[in-house]
């Protein structure tokens, strides 16, 4: 009896979730693949990313290659790969400062200028992963 009730409860819950999922999905436009952009190096798990809306650039934590990849979204091409980003995980872009912040699981948070992509600082940050920039108080 208990097993039958539990199975029936699970079926009802799944049905409700299915209906709710269909209702909310019906309101949204489906996602459509517009283009594919290739990166260089070993294929594998990509981690966080950030976008520069005005400059139409994508900053991608390319973990298998330990690189920060900068992609031009207008041309759909890889512009630069910044090497030696040990266990690269988090990326944040500060458009007001034109700085790219990169959190590396190897123990650093690095900053790069957004014009020539030169490193402007590196700070020890054990297990750095997810990176966020707060424009209001200019903190990472």
Tab-separated table of N, CA and C in Angstrom:
chain	number	residue	atom	x	y	z
A	1	UNK	N	0.824	-1.198	0.000
A	1	UNK	CA	0.000	0.000	0.000
A	1	UNK	C	0.868	1.262	0.000
A	2	UNK	N	1.859	1.315	0.913
A	2	UNK	CA	2.730	2.485	0.997
A	2	UNK	C	3.461	2.690	-0.324
A	3	UNK	N	3.953	1.589	-0.912
A	3	UNK	CA	4.697	1.662	-2.168
A	3	UNK	C	3.790	2.158	-3.296
A	4	UNK	N	2.559	1.698	-3.357
A	4	UNK	CA	1.606	2.119	-4.385
A	4	UNK	C	1.305	3.604	-4.243
A	5	UNK	N	1.089	4.084	-3.019
A	5	UNK	CA	0.821	5.509	-2.789
A	5	UNK	C	2.016	6.368	-3.169
A	6	UNK	N	3.204	5.875	-2.844
A	6	UNK	CA	4.410	6.636	-3.156
A	6	UNK	C	4.584	6.751	-4.668
A	7	UNK	N	4.369	5.645	-5.382
A	7	UNK	CA	4.478	5.668	-6.843
A	7	UNK	C	3.418	6.594	-7.432
A	8	UNK	N	2.185	6.514	-6.938
A	8	UNK	CA	1.106	7.381	-7.426
A	8	UNK	C	1.430	8.847	-7.173
A	9	UNK	N	1.972	9.156	-6.000
A	9	UNK	CA	2.358	10.539	-5.670
A	9	UNK	C	3.439	11.034	-6.611
A	10	UNK	N	4.418	10.186	-6.904
A	10	UNK	CA	5.494	10.557	-7.826
A	10	UNK	C	4.934	10.820	-9.220
A	11	UNK	N	4.004	9.971	-9.671
A	11	UNK	CA	3.404	10.166	-10.988
A	11	UNK	C	2.618	11.466	-11.070
A	12	UNK	N	1.872	11.794	-10.010
A	12	UNK	CA	1.113	13.053	-9.978
A	12	UNK	C	2.072	14.241	-10.008
A	13	UNK	N	3.134	14.182	-9.202
A	13	UNK	CA	4.115	15.273	-9.158
A	13	UNK	C	4.769	15.456	-10.526
A	14	UNK	N	5.144	14.359	-11.167
A	14	UNK	CA	5.765	14.433	-12.498
A	14	UNK	C	4.796	15.025	-13.514
A	15	UNK	N	3.534	14.664	-13.438
A	15	UNK	CA	2.521	15.199	-14.358
A	15	UNK	C	2.367	16.698	-14.174
A	16	UNK	N	2.301	17.140	-12.928
A	16	UNK	CA	2.171	18.576	-12.644
A	16	UNK	C	3.385	19.329	-13.161
A	17	UNK	N	4.572	18.825	-12.880
A	17	UNK	CA	5.787	19.481	-13.360
A	17	UNK	C	5.830	19.530	-14.878
A	18	UNK	N	5.382	18.477	-15.517
A	18	UNK	CA	5.346	18.422	-16.971
A	18	UNK	C	4.410	19.486	-17.535
A	19	UNK	N	3.237	19.641	-16.937
A	19	UNK	CA	2.266	20.638	-17.395
A	19	UNK	C	2.800	22.046	-17.179
A	20	UNK	N	3.339	22.312	-15.998
A	20	UNK	CA	3.905	23.631	-15.694
A	20	UNK	C	5.040	23.943	-16.658
A	21	UNK	N	5.895	22.957	-16.914
A	21	UNK	CA	7.004	23.152	-17.847
A	21	UNK	C	6.520	23.499	-19.239
A	22	UNK	N	5.469	22.833	-19.705
A	22	UNK	CA	4.924	23.119	-21.033
A	22	UNK	C	4.288	24.505	-21.086
A	23	UNK	N	3.604	24.920	-20.017
A	23	UNK	CA	2.973	26.234	-20.009
A	23	UNK	C	4.008	27.341	-20.089
A	24	UNK	N	5.066	27.244	-19.277
A	24	UNK	CA	6.079	28.304	-19.300
A	24	UNK	C	6.900	28.249	-20.579
A	25	UNK	N	7.129	27.055	-21.123
A	25	UNK	CA	7.887	26.928	-22.361
A	25	UNK	C	7.091	27.477	-23.541
A	26	UNK	N	5.765	27.384	-23.495
A	26	UNK	CA	4.930	27.863	-24.593
A	26	UNK	C	5.018	29.379	-24.741
A	27	UNK	N	5.267	30.090	-23.650
A	27	UNK	CA	5.352	31.545	-23.683
A	27	UNK	C	6.662	32.052	-24.265
A	28	UNK	N	7.716	31.261	-24.184
A	28	UNK	CA	9.042	31.702	-24.602
A	28	UNK	C	9.340	31.252	-26.030
A	29	UNK	N	10.100	32.072	-26.736
A	29	UNK	CA	10.564	31.687	-28.064
A	29	UNK	C	11.627	30.606	-27.905
A	30	UNK	N	11.646	29.645	-28.801
A	30	UNK	CA	12.688	28.617	-28.700
A	30	UNK	C	14.055	29.199	-29.040
A	31	UNK	N	15.077	28.650	-28.410
A	31	UNK	CA	16.436	29.065	-28.736
A	31	UNK	C	16.825	28.481	-30.087
A	32	UNK	N	17.507	29.285	-30.884
A	32	UNK	CA	17.909	28.859	-32.210
A	32	UNK	C	19.403	29.099	-32.363
A	33	UNK	N	20.127	28.096	-32.823
A	33	UNK	CA	21.559	28.232	-33.064
A	33	UNK	C	21.770	29.174	-34.237
A	34	UNK	N	22.513	30.260	-33.996
A	34	UNK	CA	22.776	31.235	-35.049
A	34	UNK	C	24.133	31.010	-35.689
A	35	UNK	N	25.108	30.595	-34.878
A	35	UNK	CA	26.442	30.354	-35.430
A	35	UNK	C	27.251	29.507	-34.455
A	36	UNK	N	28.318	28.958	-34.962
A	36	UNK	CA	29.254	28.192	-34.150
A	36	UNK	C	30.608	28.872	-34.253
A	37	UNK	N	31.232	29.096	-33.117
A	37	UNK	CA	32.549	29.739	-33.103
A	37	UNK	C	33.550	28.732	-32.578
A	38	UNK	N	34.591	28.496	-33.318
A	38	UNK	CA	35.613	27.525	-32.941
A	38	UNK	C	36.719	28.207	-32.148
A	39	UNK	N	37.184	27.510	-31.133
A	39	UNK	CA	38.329	27.965	-30.350
A	39	UNK	C	39.490	27.035	-30.677
A	40	UNK	N	40.695	27.413	-30.292
A	40	UNK	CA	41.863	26.583	-30.563
A	40	UNK	C	42.191	25.733	-29.346
A	41	UNK	N	42.833	24.596	-29.605
A	41	UNK	CA	43.337	23.773	-28.520
A	41	UNK	C	42.503	22.537	-28.281
A	42	UNK	N	42.704	21.986	-27.098
A	42	UNK	CA	42.050	20.752	-26.688
A	42	UNK	C	40.569	21.012	-26.432
A	43	UNK	N	39.721	20.139	-26.949
A	43	UNK	CA	38.282	20.252	-26.684
A	43	UNK	C	38.000	19.759	-25.272
A	44	UNK	N	36.987	20.303	-24.650
A	44	UNK	CA	36.632	19.861	-23.307
A	44	UNK	C	35.728	20.855	-22.625
A	45	UNK	N	35.702	20.781	-21.304
A	45	UNK	CA	34.789	21.592	-20.499
A	45	UNK	C	35.194	23.064	-20.494
A	46	UNK	N	34.288	23.881	-20.975
A	46	UNK	CA	34.472	25.322	-20.873
A	46	UNK	C	33.777	25.739	-19.589
A	47	UNK	N	34.294	26.779	-18.946
A	47	UNK	CA	33.708	27.182	-17.675
A	47	UNK	C	32.954	28.490	-17.865
A	48	UNK	N	33.113	29.438	-16.976
A	48	UNK	CA	32.349	30.676	-17.000
A	48	UNK	C	32.720	31.534	-18.204
A	49	UNK	N	31.867	32.512	-18.468
A	49	UNK	CA	32.142	33.461	-19.539
A	49	UNK	C	31.569	34.811	-19.162
A	50	UNK	N	32.052	35.841	-19.858
A	50	UNK	CA	31.553	37.204	-19.657
A	50	UNK	C	31.448	37.839	-21.033
A	51	UNK	N	30.645	38.881	-21.126
A	51	UNK	CA	30.459	39.528	-22.420
A	51	UNK	C	30.661	41.036	-22.295
A	52	UNK	N	31.242	41.600	-23.333
A	52	UNK	CA	31.369	43.045	-23.495
A	52	UNK	C	30.330	43.410	-24.550
A	53	UNK	N	29.187	43.904	-24.111
A	53	UNK	CA	28.078	44.173	-25.020
A	53	UNK	C	28.456	45.259	-26.028
A	54	UNK	N	29.012	46.380	-25.546
A	54	UNK	CA	29.363	47.486	-26.445
A	54	UNK	C	30.422	47.078	-27.465
A	55	UNK	N	31.453	46.392	-27.000
A	55	UNK	CA	32.551	45.988	-27.874
A	55	UNK	C	32.303	44.686	-28.618
A	56	UNK	N	31.172	44.045	-28.340
A	56	UNK	CA	30.789	42.783	-28.970
A	56	UNK	C	31.893	41.730	-28.877
A	57	UNK	N	32.343	41.526	-27.619
A	57	UNK	CA	33.377	40.514	-27.354
A	57	UNK	C	32.867	39.535	-26.308
A	58	UNK	N	33.349	38.310	-26.419
A	58	UNK	CA	33.049	37.271	-25.446
A	58	UNK	C	34.355	36.857	-24.792
A	59	UNK	N	34.358	36.764	-23.464
A	59	UNK	CA	35.533	36.325	-22.706
A	59	UNK	C	35.196	34.957	-22.135
A	60	UNK	N	35.976	33.967	-22.496
A	60	UNK	CA	35.648	32.584	-22.197
A	60	UNK	C	36.749	31.899	-21.403
A	61	UNK	N	36.395	31.295	-20.272
A	61	UNK	CA	37.339	30.510	-19.472
A	61	UNK	C	37.478	29.145	-20.147
A	62	UNK	N	38.571	28.950	-20.857
A	62	UNK	CA	38.824	27.717	-21.600
A	62	UNK	C	39.674	26.802	-20.723
A	63	UNK	N	39.009	26.078	-19.850
A	63	UNK	CA	39.665	25.267	-18.826
A	63	UNK	C	40.610	24.185	-19.386
A	64	UNK	N	40.234	23.429	-20.426
A	64	UNK	CA	41.136	22.386	-20.921
A	64	UNK	C	42.473	22.936	-21.431
A	65	UNK	N	42.475	24.195	-21.868
A	65	UNK	CA	43.688	24.795	-22.409
A	65	UNK	C	44.363	25.761	-21.441
A	66	UNK	N	43.742	25.969	-20.267
A	66	UNK	CA	44.257	26.950	-19.300
A	66	UNK	C	44.460	28.317	-19.948
A	67	UNK	N	43.458	28.714	-20.754
A	67	UNK	CA	43.546	30.004	-21.437
A	67	UNK	C	42.289	30.823	-21.201
A	68	UNK	N	42.444	32.129	-21.306
A	68	UNK	CA	41.317	33.039	-21.415
A	68	UNK	C	41.183	33.315	-22.899
A	69	UNK	N	40.060	32.957	-23.484
A	69	UNK	CA	39.830	33.168	-24.909
A	69	UNK	C	38.996	34.423	-25.104
A	70	UNK	N	39.453	35.290	-26.020
A	70	UNK	CA	38.713	36.494	-26.360
A	70	UNK	C	38.183	36.304	-27.773
A	71	UNK	N	36.863	36.405	-27.913
A	71	UNK	CA	36.208	36.140	-29.184
A	71	UNK	C	35.479	37.395	-29.648
A	72	UNK	N	35.699	37.765	-30.901
A	72	UNK	CA	34.992	38.875	-31.523
A	72	UNK	C	33.651	38.339	-32.010
A	73	UNK	N	32.565	38.822	-31.428
A	73	UNK	CA	31.246	38.314	-31.775
A	73	UNK	C	30.758	38.811	-33.138
A	74	UNK	N	31.304	39.944	-33.618
A	74	UNK	CA	30.919	40.445	-34.941
A	74	UNK	C	31.418	39.510	-36.036
A	75	UNK	N	32.692	39.143	-35.935
A	75	UNK	CA	33.293	38.288	-36.971
A	75	UNK	C	33.156	36.802	-36.654
A	76	UNK	N	32.873	36.495	-35.379
A	76	UNK	CA	32.776	35.102	-34.977
A	76	UNK	C	34.128	34.413	-34.916
A	77	UNK	N	35.172	35.195	-34.645
A	77	UNK	CA	36.529	34.641	-34.649
A	77	UNK	C	37.221	34.834	-33.305
A	78	UNK	N	38.116	33.896	-33.019
A	78	UNK	CA	38.968	33.995	-31.842
A	78	UNK	C	39.990	35.095	-32.087
A	79	UNK	N	40.036	36.097	-31.201
A	79	UNK	CA	40.958	37.224	-31.347
A	79	UNK	C	42.271	36.928	-30.635
A	80	UNK	N	42.166	36.337	-29.440
A	80	UNK	CA	43.363	36.112	-28.628
A	80	UNK	C	43.096	34.996	-27.631
A	81	UNK	N	44.160	34.247	-27.336
A	81	UNK	CA	44.148	33.289	-26.232
A	81	UNK	C	45.260	33.705	-25.290
A	82	UNK	N	44.901	33.982	-24.043
A	82	UNK	CA	45.891	34.343	-23.034
A	82	UNK	C	46.228	33.071	-22.266
A	83	UNK	N	47.453	32.618	-22.412
A	83	UNK	CA	47.901	31.345	-21.835
A	83	UNK	C	48.223	31.471	-20.349
A	84	UNK	N	48.544	30.335	-19.760
A	84	UNK	CA	49.016	30.231	-18.371
A	84	UNK	C	47.990	30.706	-17.345
A	85	UNK	N	46.727	30.407	-17.582
A	85	UNK	CA	45.666	30.709	-16.619
A	85	UNK	C	45.298	29.393	-15.932
A	86	UNK	N	46.117	28.979	-14.975
A	86	UNK	CA	45.997	27.677	-14.314
A	86	UNK	C	44.617	27.385	-13.753
A	87	UNK	N	43.971	26.355	-14.289
A	87	UNK	CA	42.619	25.945	-13.870
A	87	UNK	C	41.638	27.114	-13.974
A	88	UNK	N	41.709	27.822	-15.085
A	88	UNK	CA	40.860	29.002	-15.306
A	88	UNK	C	39.401	28.632	-15.095
A	89	UNK	N	38.709	29.446	-14.310
A	89	UNK	CA	37.318	29.148	-13.978
A	89	UNK	C	36.411	30.349	-14.199
A	90	UNK	N	36.600	31.403	-13.430
A	90	UNK	CA	35.691	32.541	-13.472
A	90	UNK	C	36.200	33.671	-14.325
A	91	UNK	N	35.258	34.390	-14.940
A	91	UNK	CA	35.599	35.558	-15.754
A	91	UNK	C	34.556	36.634	-15.489
A	92	UNK	N	35.021	37.871	-15.320
A	92	UNK	CA	34.108	39.011	-15.203
A	92	UNK	C	34.693	40.156	-16.014
A	93	UNK	N	33.811	40.952	-16.602
A	93	UNK	CA	34.262	42.098	-17.382
A	93	UNK	C	33.686	43.368	-16.784
A	94	UNK	N	34.563	44.347	-16.528
A	94	UNK	CA	34.151	45.656	-16.026
A	94	UNK	C	34.182	46.626	-17.192
A	95	UNK	N	33.025	46.883	-17.804
A	95	UNK	CA	33.000	47.740	-18.990
A	95	UNK	C	33.364	49.182	-18.671
A	96	UNK	N	33.056	49.647	-17.455
A	96	UNK	CA	33.400	51.021	-17.094
A	96	UNK	C	34.901	51.215	-16.918
A	97	UNK	N	35.634	50.141	-16.639
A	97	UNK	CA	37.088	50.206	-16.466
A	97	UNK	C	37.835	49.554	-17.638
A	98	UNK	N	37.107	48.872	-18.493
A	98	UNK	CA	37.665	48.076	-19.590
A	98	UNK	C	38.736	47.117	-19.060
A	99	UNK	N	38.338	46.363	-18.008
A	99	UNK	CA	39.221	45.370	-17.396
A	99	UNK	C	38.531	44.013	-17.384
A	100	UNK	N	39.334	42.983	-17.592
A	100	UNK	CA	38.857	41.605	-17.560
A	100	UNK	C	39.467	40.945	-16.334
A	101	UNK	N	38.635	40.377	-15.480
A	101	UNK	CA	39.084	39.697	-14.269
A	101	UNK	C	38.947	38.197	-14.480
A	102	UNK	N	40.005	37.459	-14.121
A	102	UNK	CA	40.023	36.014	-14.341
A	102	UNK	C	40.368	35.304	-13.035
A	103	UNK	N	39.471	34.431	-12.588
A	103	UNK	CA	39.724	33.625	-11.396
A	103	UNK	C	40.290	32.278	-11.795
A	104	UNK	N	41.419	31.932	-11.223
A	104	UNK	CA	42.091	30.674	-11.534
A	104	UNK	C	42.107	29.768	-10.321
A	105	UNK	N	41.641	28.546	-10.501
A	105	UNK	CA	41.630	27.568	-9.421
A	105	UNK	C	43.014	27.241	-8.908
A	106	UNK	N	44.049	27.579	-9.684
A	106	UNK	CA	45.426	27.354	-9.256
A	106	UNK	C	45.850	28.347	-8.174
A	107	UNK	N	45.001	29.358	-7.882
A	107	UNK	CA	45.286	30.232	-6.752
A	107	UNK	C	45.530	31.695	-7.037
A	108	UNK	N	45.070	32.203	-8.188
A	108	UNK	CA	45.243	33.631	-8.464
A	108	UNK	C	43.996	34.228	-9.091
A	109	UNK	N	43.873	35.535	-8.952
A	109	UNK	CA	42.899	36.315	-9.703
A	109	UNK	C	43.721	37.311	-10.503
A	110	UNK	N	43.607	37.243	-11.824
A	110	UNK	CA	44.398	38.102	-12.699
A	110	UNK	C	43.514	39.148	-13.346
A	111	UNK	N	44.101	40.304	-13.639
A	111	UNK	CA	43.393	41.376	-14.333
A	111	UNK	C	44.106	41.717	-15.620
A	112	UNK	N	43.332	41.905	-16.684
A	112	UNK	CA	43.883	42.238	-17.998
A	112	UNK	C	43.188	43.469	-18.536
A	113	UNK	N	43.979	44.360	-19.197
A	113	UNK	CA	43.348	45.523	-19.806
A	113	UNK	C	42.578	45.054	-21.040
A	114	UNK	N	41.521	45.753	-21.364
A	114	UNK	CA	40.639	45.339	-22.441
A	114	UNK	C	41.026	45.824	-23.818
A	115	UNK	N	42.162	46.497	-23.939
A	115	UNK	CA	42.584	46.972	-25.252
A	115	UNK	C	43.666	46.066	-25.846
A	116	UNK	N	44.767	45.927	-25.125
A	116	UNK	CA	45.886	45.119	-25.623
A	116	UNK	C	45.971	43.763	-24.929
A	117	UNK	N	45.088	43.526	-23.950
A	117	UNK	CA	45.013	42.276	-23.198
A	117	UNK	C	46.304	41.974	-22.430
A	118	UNK	N	46.934	43.029	-21.952
A	118	UNK	CA	48.132	42.860	-21.118
A	118	UNK	C	47.702	42.696	-19.671
A	119	UNK	N	48.432	41.852	-18.948
A	119	UNK	CA	48.132	41.649	-17.534
A	119	UNK	C	48.524	42.886	-16.748
A	120	UNK	N	47.577	43.395	-15.947
A	120	UNK	CA	47.838	44.588	-15.147
A	120	UNK	C	47.990	44.270	-13.667
A	121	UNK	N	47.523	43.102	-13.242
A	121	UNK	CA	47.757	42.683	-11.860
A	121	UNK	C	47.499	41.190	-11.723
A	122	UNK	N	48.027	40.645	-10.631
A	122	UNK	CA	47.768	39.265	-10.236
A	122	UNK	C	47.773	39.231	-8.718
A	123	UNK	N	46.705	38.698	-8.144
A	123	UNK	CA	46.549	38.643	-6.696
A	123	UNK	C	46.337	37.190	-6.288
A	124	UNK	N	47.002	36.775	-5.220
A	124	UNK	CA	46.780	35.424	-4.711
A	124	UNK	C	45.348	35.300	-4.217
A	125	UNK	N	44.699	34.225	-4.644
A	125	UNK	CA	43.315	33.971	-4.246
A	125	UNK	C	43.113	32.459	-4.283
A	126	UNK	N	43.325	31.830	-3.151
A	126	UNK	CA	43.258	30.366	-3.084
A	126	UNK	C	41.927	29.852	-3.614
A	127	UNK	N	42.001	28.917	-4.557
A	127	UNK	CA	40.800	28.283	-5.099
A	127	UNK	C	39.866	29.227	-5.828
A	128	UNK	N	40.391	30.304	-6.416
A	128	UNK	CA	39.546	31.270	-7.119
A	128	UNK	C	38.698	30.568	-8.172
A	129	UNK	N	37.418	30.892	-8.222
A	129	UNK	CA	36.512	30.238	-9.156
A	129	UNK	C	35.605	31.280	-9.780
A	130	UNK	N	34.409	31.433	-9.247
A	130	UNK	CA	33.436	32.343	-9.798
A	130	UNK	C	33.840	33.790	-9.493
A	131	UNK	N	33.794	34.660	-10.495
A	131	UNK	CA	34.218	36.048	-10.341
A	131	UNK	C	33.060	36.957	-10.735
A	132	UNK	N	32.806	37.981	-9.920
A	132	UNK	CA	31.750	38.953	-10.213
A	132	UNK	C	32.325	40.351	-10.029
A	133	UNK	N	31.861	41.291	-10.834
A	133	UNK	CA	32.257	42.689	-10.710
A	133	UNK	C	31.028	43.507	-10.343
A	134	UNK	N	31.176	44.350	-9.314
A	134	UNK	CA	30.099	45.241	-8.888
A	134	UNK	C	30.465	46.658	-9.322
A	135	UNK	N	29.792	47.158	-10.357
A	135	UNK	CA	30.116	48.479	-10.917
A	135	UNK	C	29.836	49.614	-9.944
A	136	UNK	N	28.827	49.447	-9.081
A	136	UNK	CA	28.459	50.504	-8.139
A	136	UNK	C	29.576	50.887	-7.190
A	137	UNK	N	30.246	49.868	-6.628
A	137	UNK	CA	31.348	50.174	-5.706
A	137	UNK	C	32.696	49.708	-6.242
A	138	UNK	N	32.714	49.305	-7.516
A	138	UNK	CA	33.939	48.935	-8.226
A	138	UNK	C	34.747	47.870	-7.488
A	139	UNK	N	34.065	46.810	-7.051
A	139	UNK	CA	34.746	45.721	-6.372
A	139	UNK	C	34.548	44.413	-7.150
A	140	UNK	N	35.538	43.521	-6.951
A	140	UNK	CA	35.488	42.202	-7.571
A	140	UNK	C	35.281	41.189	-6.483
